[in-house]
């Protein structure tokens, strides 16, 4: 199983308990032996869990939500647009 094959919104991550579960398209329920940090797959889940971890260890951090927003923009807007740009370029003979 790979987090890339996870069913949307099936991730349950708790970094404080070092647990991660998700539903895989092929394998069903998956419980990896280590915690995945799928920042570019689930940036806000990742940010929330990282903040929990930092808080548990009394570490102050700032800017994590801004990074999560940037990663969401990359994942949901920039990468898809890049794919469309390449497809159009091939169609009109630029690639």
JSON list of C-alpha atoms in Angstrom, two decimals:
[
{"chain": "A", "resi": 1, "resn": "UNK", "atom": "CA", "xyz": [0.00, 0.00, 0.00]},
{"chain": "A", "resi": 2, "resn": "UNK", "atom": "CA", "xyz": [1.08, 3.51, -0.69]},
{"chain": "A", "resi": 3, "resn": "UNK", "atom": "CA", "xyz": [-0.41, 6.74, 0.65]},
{"chain": "A", "resi": 4, "resn": "UNK", "atom": "CA", "xyz": [-0.81, 7.73, -3.00]},
{"chain": "A", "resi": 5, "resn": "UNK", "atom": "CA", "xyz": [-3.38, 4.91, -3.35]},
{"chain": "A", "resi": 6, "resn": "UNK", "atom": "CA", "xyz": [-5.32, 6.02, -0.29]},
{"chain": "A", "resi": 7, "resn": "UNK", "atom": "CA", "xyz": [-9.03, 6.67, -0.57]},
{"chain": "A", "resi": 8, "resn": "UNK", "atom": "CA", "xyz": [-9.70, 10.38, -0.21]},
{"chain": "A", "resi": 9, "resn": "UNK", "atom": "CA", "xyz": [-10.20, 11.56, 3.39]},
{"chain": "A", "resi": 10, "resn": "UNK", "atom": "CA", "xyz": [-9.49, 8.11, 4.84]},
{"chain": "A", "resi": 11, "resn": "UNK", "atom": "CA", "xyz": [-6.23, 9.12, 6.56]},
{"chain": "A", "resi": 12, "resn": "UNK", "atom": "CA", "xyz": [-6.16, 9.06, 10.34]},
{"chain": "A", "resi": 13, "resn": "UNK", "atom": "CA", "xyz": [-2.82, 10.29, 11.63]},
{"chain": "A", "resi": 14, "resn": "UNK", "atom": "CA", "xyz": [-1.75, 10.81, 15.22]},
{"chain": "A", "resi": 15, "resn": "UNK", "atom": "CA", "xyz": [1.92, 11.71, 15.45]},
{"chain": "A", "resi": 16, "resn": "UNK", "atom": "CA", "xyz": [1.90, 11.72, 19.25]},
{"chain": "A", "resi": 17, "resn": "UNK", "atom": "CA", "xyz": [0.97, 8.03, 19.27]},
{"chain": "A", "resi": 18, "resn": "UNK", "atom": "CA", "xyz": [2.95, 7.24, 16.10]},
{"chain": "A", "resi": 19, "resn": "UNK", "atom": "CA", "xyz": [-0.12, 5.82, 14.39]},
{"chain": "A", "resi": 20, "resn": "UNK", "atom": "CA", "xyz": [-1.33, 6.13, 10.84]},
{"chain": "A", "resi": 21, "resn": "UNK", "atom": "CA", "xyz": [-4.20, 4.32, 9.17]},
{"chain": "A", "resi": 22, "resn": "UNK", "atom": "CA", "xyz": [-5.90, 4.74, 5.83]},
{"chain": "A", "resi": 23, "resn": "UNK", "atom": "CA", "xyz": [-8.06, 2.88, 3.36]},
{"chain": "A", "resi": 24, "resn": "UNK", "atom": "CA", "xyz": [-6.09, 1.76, 0.32]},
{"chain": "A", "resi": 25, "resn": "UNK", "atom": "CA", "xyz": [-7.78, 1.33, -3.07]},
{"chain": "A", "resi": 26, "resn": "UNK", "atom": "CA", "xyz": [-6.33, -2.18, -3.47]},
{"chain": "A", "resi": 27, "resn": "UNK", "atom": "CA", "xyz": [-5.57, -3.39, 0.07]},
{"chain": "A", "resi": 28, "resn": "UNK", "atom": "CA", "xyz": [-8.43, -2.00, 2.16]},
{"chain": "A", "resi": 29, "resn": "UNK", "atom": "CA", "xyz": [-7.47, -0.89, 5.68]},
{"chain": "A", "resi": 30, "resn": "UNK", "atom": "CA", "xyz": [-3.74, -0.21, 6.02]},
{"chain": "A", "resi": 31, "resn": "UNK", "atom": "CA", "xyz": [-1.81, 0.32, 9.25]},
{"chain": "A", "resi": 32, "resn": "UNK", "atom": "CA", "xyz": [1.80, 1.13, 8.30]},
{"chain": "A", "resi": 33, "resn": "UNK", "atom": "CA", "xyz": [4.60, 0.45, 10.75]},
{"chain": "A", "resi": 34, "resn": "UNK", "atom": "CA", "xyz": [5.65, 4.07, 10.67]},
{"chain": "A", "resi": 35, "resn": "UNK", "atom": "CA", "xyz": [3.81, 7.35, 10.47]},
{"chain": "A", "resi": 36, "resn": "UNK", "atom": "CA", "xyz": [3.52, 8.87, 7.02]},
{"chain": "A", "resi": 37, "resn": "UNK", "atom": "CA", "xyz": [3.75, 12.65, 6.68]},
{"chain": "A", "resi": 38, "resn": "UNK", "atom": "CA", "xyz": [1.83, 13.21, 3.45]},
{"chain": "A", "resi": 39, "resn": "UNK", "atom": "CA", "xyz": [2.31, 16.97, 3.37]},
{"chain": "A", "resi": 40, "resn": "UNK", "atom": "CA", "xyz": [1.59, 17.36, -0.33]},
{"chain": "A", "resi": 41, "resn": "UNK", "atom": "CA", "xyz": [-1.32, 14.93, -0.17]},
{"chain": "A", "resi": 42, "resn": "UNK", "atom": "CA", "xyz": [-3.06, 16.19, 2.97]},
{"chain": "A", "resi": 43, "resn": "UNK", "atom": "CA", "xyz": [-1.32, 19.46, 3.88]},
{"chain": "A", "resi": 44, "resn": "UNK", "atom": "CA", "xyz": [-3.78, 20.60, 6.56]},
{"chain": "A", "resi": 45, "resn": "UNK", "atom": "CA", "xyz": [-3.85, 17.21, 8.30]},
{"chain": "A", "resi": 46, "resn": "UNK", "atom": "CA", "xyz": [-0.07, 17.24, 8.20]},
{"chain": "A", "resi": 47, "resn": "UNK", "atom": "CA", "xyz": [0.11, 20.77, 9.61]},
{"chain": "A", "resi": 48, "resn": "UNK", "atom": "CA", "xyz": [-2.33, 19.97, 12.42]},
{"chain": "A", "resi": 49, "resn": "UNK", "atom": "CA", "xyz": [-0.43, 16.86, 13.45]},
{"chain": "A", "resi": 50, "resn": "UNK", "atom": "CA", "xyz": [2.92, 18.63, 13.31]},
{"chain": "A", "resi": 51, "resn": "UNK", "atom": "CA", "xyz": [1.54, 21.39, 15.53]},
{"chain": "A", "resi": 52, "resn": "UNK", "atom": "CA", "xyz": [0.33, 18.75, 18.00]},
{"chain": "A", "resi": 53, "resn": "UNK", "atom": "CA", "xyz": [3.77, 17.20, 18.05]},
{"chain": "A", "resi": 54, "resn": "UNK", "atom": "CA", "xyz": [5.53, 20.52, 18.54]},
{"chain": "A", "resi": 55, "resn": "UNK", "atom": "CA", "xyz": [3.08, 21.50, 21.29]},
{"chain": "A", "resi": 56, "resn": "UNK", "atom": "CA", "xyz": [3.59, 18.19, 23.08]},
{"chain": "A", "resi": 57, "resn": "UNK", "atom": "CA", "xyz": [7.32, 18.86, 23.18]},
{"chain": "A", "resi": 58, "resn": "UNK", "atom": "CA", "xyz": [6.90, 22.55, 24.07]},
{"chain": "A", "resi": 59, "resn": "UNK", "atom": "CA", "xyz": [8.41, 23.76, 20.81]},
{"chain": "A", "resi": 60, "resn": "UNK", "atom": "CA", "xyz": [7.17, 27.06, 19.43]},
{"chain": "A", "resi": 61, "resn": "UNK", "atom": "CA", "xyz": [6.71, 27.27, 15.67]},
{"chain": "A", "resi": 62, "resn": "UNK", "atom": "CA", "xyz": [5.05, 29.71, 13.31]},
{"chain": "A", "resi": 63, "resn": "UNK", "atom": "CA", "xyz": [4.12, 29.72, 9.65]},
{"chain": "A", "resi": 64, "resn": "UNK", "atom": "CA", "xyz": [3.01, 26.11, 9.42]},
{"chain": "A", "resi": 65, "resn": "UNK", "atom": "CA", "xyz": [-0.51, 27.00, 8.18]},
{"chain": "A", "resi": 66, "resn": "UNK", "atom": "CA", "xyz": [0.98, 29.25, 5.49]},
{"chain": "A", "resi": 67, "resn": "UNK", "atom": "CA", "xyz": [3.15, 26.36, 4.31]},
{"chain": "A", "resi": 68, "resn": "UNK", "atom": "CA", "xyz": [0.08, 24.08, 4.28]},
{"chain": "A", "resi": 69, "resn": "UNK", "atom": "CA", "xyz": [-1.82, 26.62, 2.15]},
{"chain": "A", "resi": 70, "resn": "UNK", "atom": "CA", "xyz": [1.13, 26.90, -0.26]},
{"chain": "A", "resi": 71, "resn": "UNK", "atom": "CA", "xyz": [1.28, 23.11, -0.58]},
{"chain": "A", "resi": 72, "resn": "UNK", "atom": "CA", "xyz": [-2.46, 22.95, -1.22]},
{"chain": "A", "resi": 73, "resn": "UNK", "atom": "CA", "xyz": [-2.12, 25.55, -4.00]},
{"chain": "A", "resi": 74, "resn": "UNK", "atom": "CA", "xyz": [0.74, 23.56, -5.54]},
{"chain": "A", "resi": 75, "resn": "UNK", "atom": "CA", "xyz": [-1.19, 20.30, -5.33]},
{"chain": "A", "resi": 76, "resn": "UNK", "atom": "CA", "xyz": [-4.63, 21.48, -6.44]},
{"chain": "A", "resi": 77, "resn": "UNK", "atom": "CA", "xyz": [-3.84, 24.35, -8.85]},
{"chain": "A", "resi": 78, "resn": "UNK", "atom": "CA", "xyz": [-0.25, 24.53, -10.10]},
{"chain": "A", "resi": 79, "resn": "UNK", "atom": "CA", "xyz": [0.37, 20.82, -10.78]},
{"chain": "A", "resi": 80, "resn": "UNK", "atom": "CA", "xyz": [-2.96, 20.29, -12.58]},
{"chain": "A", "resi": 81, "resn": "UNK", "atom": "CA", "xyz": [-2.42, 23.43, -14.67]},
{"chain": "A", "resi": 82, "resn": "UNK", "atom": "CA", "xyz": [1.04, 22.17, -15.62]},
{"chain": "A", "resi": 83, "resn": "UNK", "atom": "CA", "xyz": [-0.49, 18.95, -16.91]},
{"chain": "A", "resi": 84, "resn": "UNK", "atom": "CA", "xyz": [-3.05, 20.84, -19.00]},
{"chain": "A", "resi": 85, "resn": "UNK", "atom": "CA", "xyz": [-0.33, 23.15, -20.33]},
{"chain": "A", "resi": 86, "resn": "UNK", "atom": "CA", "xyz": [1.74, 20.16, -21.53]},
{"chain": "A", "resi": 87, "resn": "UNK", "atom": "CA", "xyz": [-1.31, 18.50, -23.13]},
{"chain": "A", "resi": 88, "resn": "UNK", "atom": "CA", "xyz": [-2.23, 21.67, -25.01]},
{"chain": "A", "resi": 89, "resn": "UNK", "atom": "CA", "xyz": [1.40, 22.15, -26.03]},
{"chain": "A", "resi": 90, "resn": "UNK", "atom": "CA", "xyz": [1.52, 18.65, -27.53]},
{"chain": "A", "resi": 91, "resn": "UNK", "atom": "CA", "xyz": [-1.80, 19.21, -29.31]},
{"chain": "A", "resi": 92, "resn": "UNK", "atom": "CA", "xyz": [-0.57, 22.36, -31.02]},
{"chain": "A", "resi": 93, "resn": "UNK", "atom": "CA", "xyz": [2.90, 20.94, -31.71]},
{"chain": "A", "resi": 94, "resn": "UNK", "atom": "CA", "xyz": [4.98, 22.70, -29.05]},
{"chain": "A", "resi": 95, "resn": "UNK", "atom": "CA", "xyz": [6.07, 19.59, -27.15]}
]
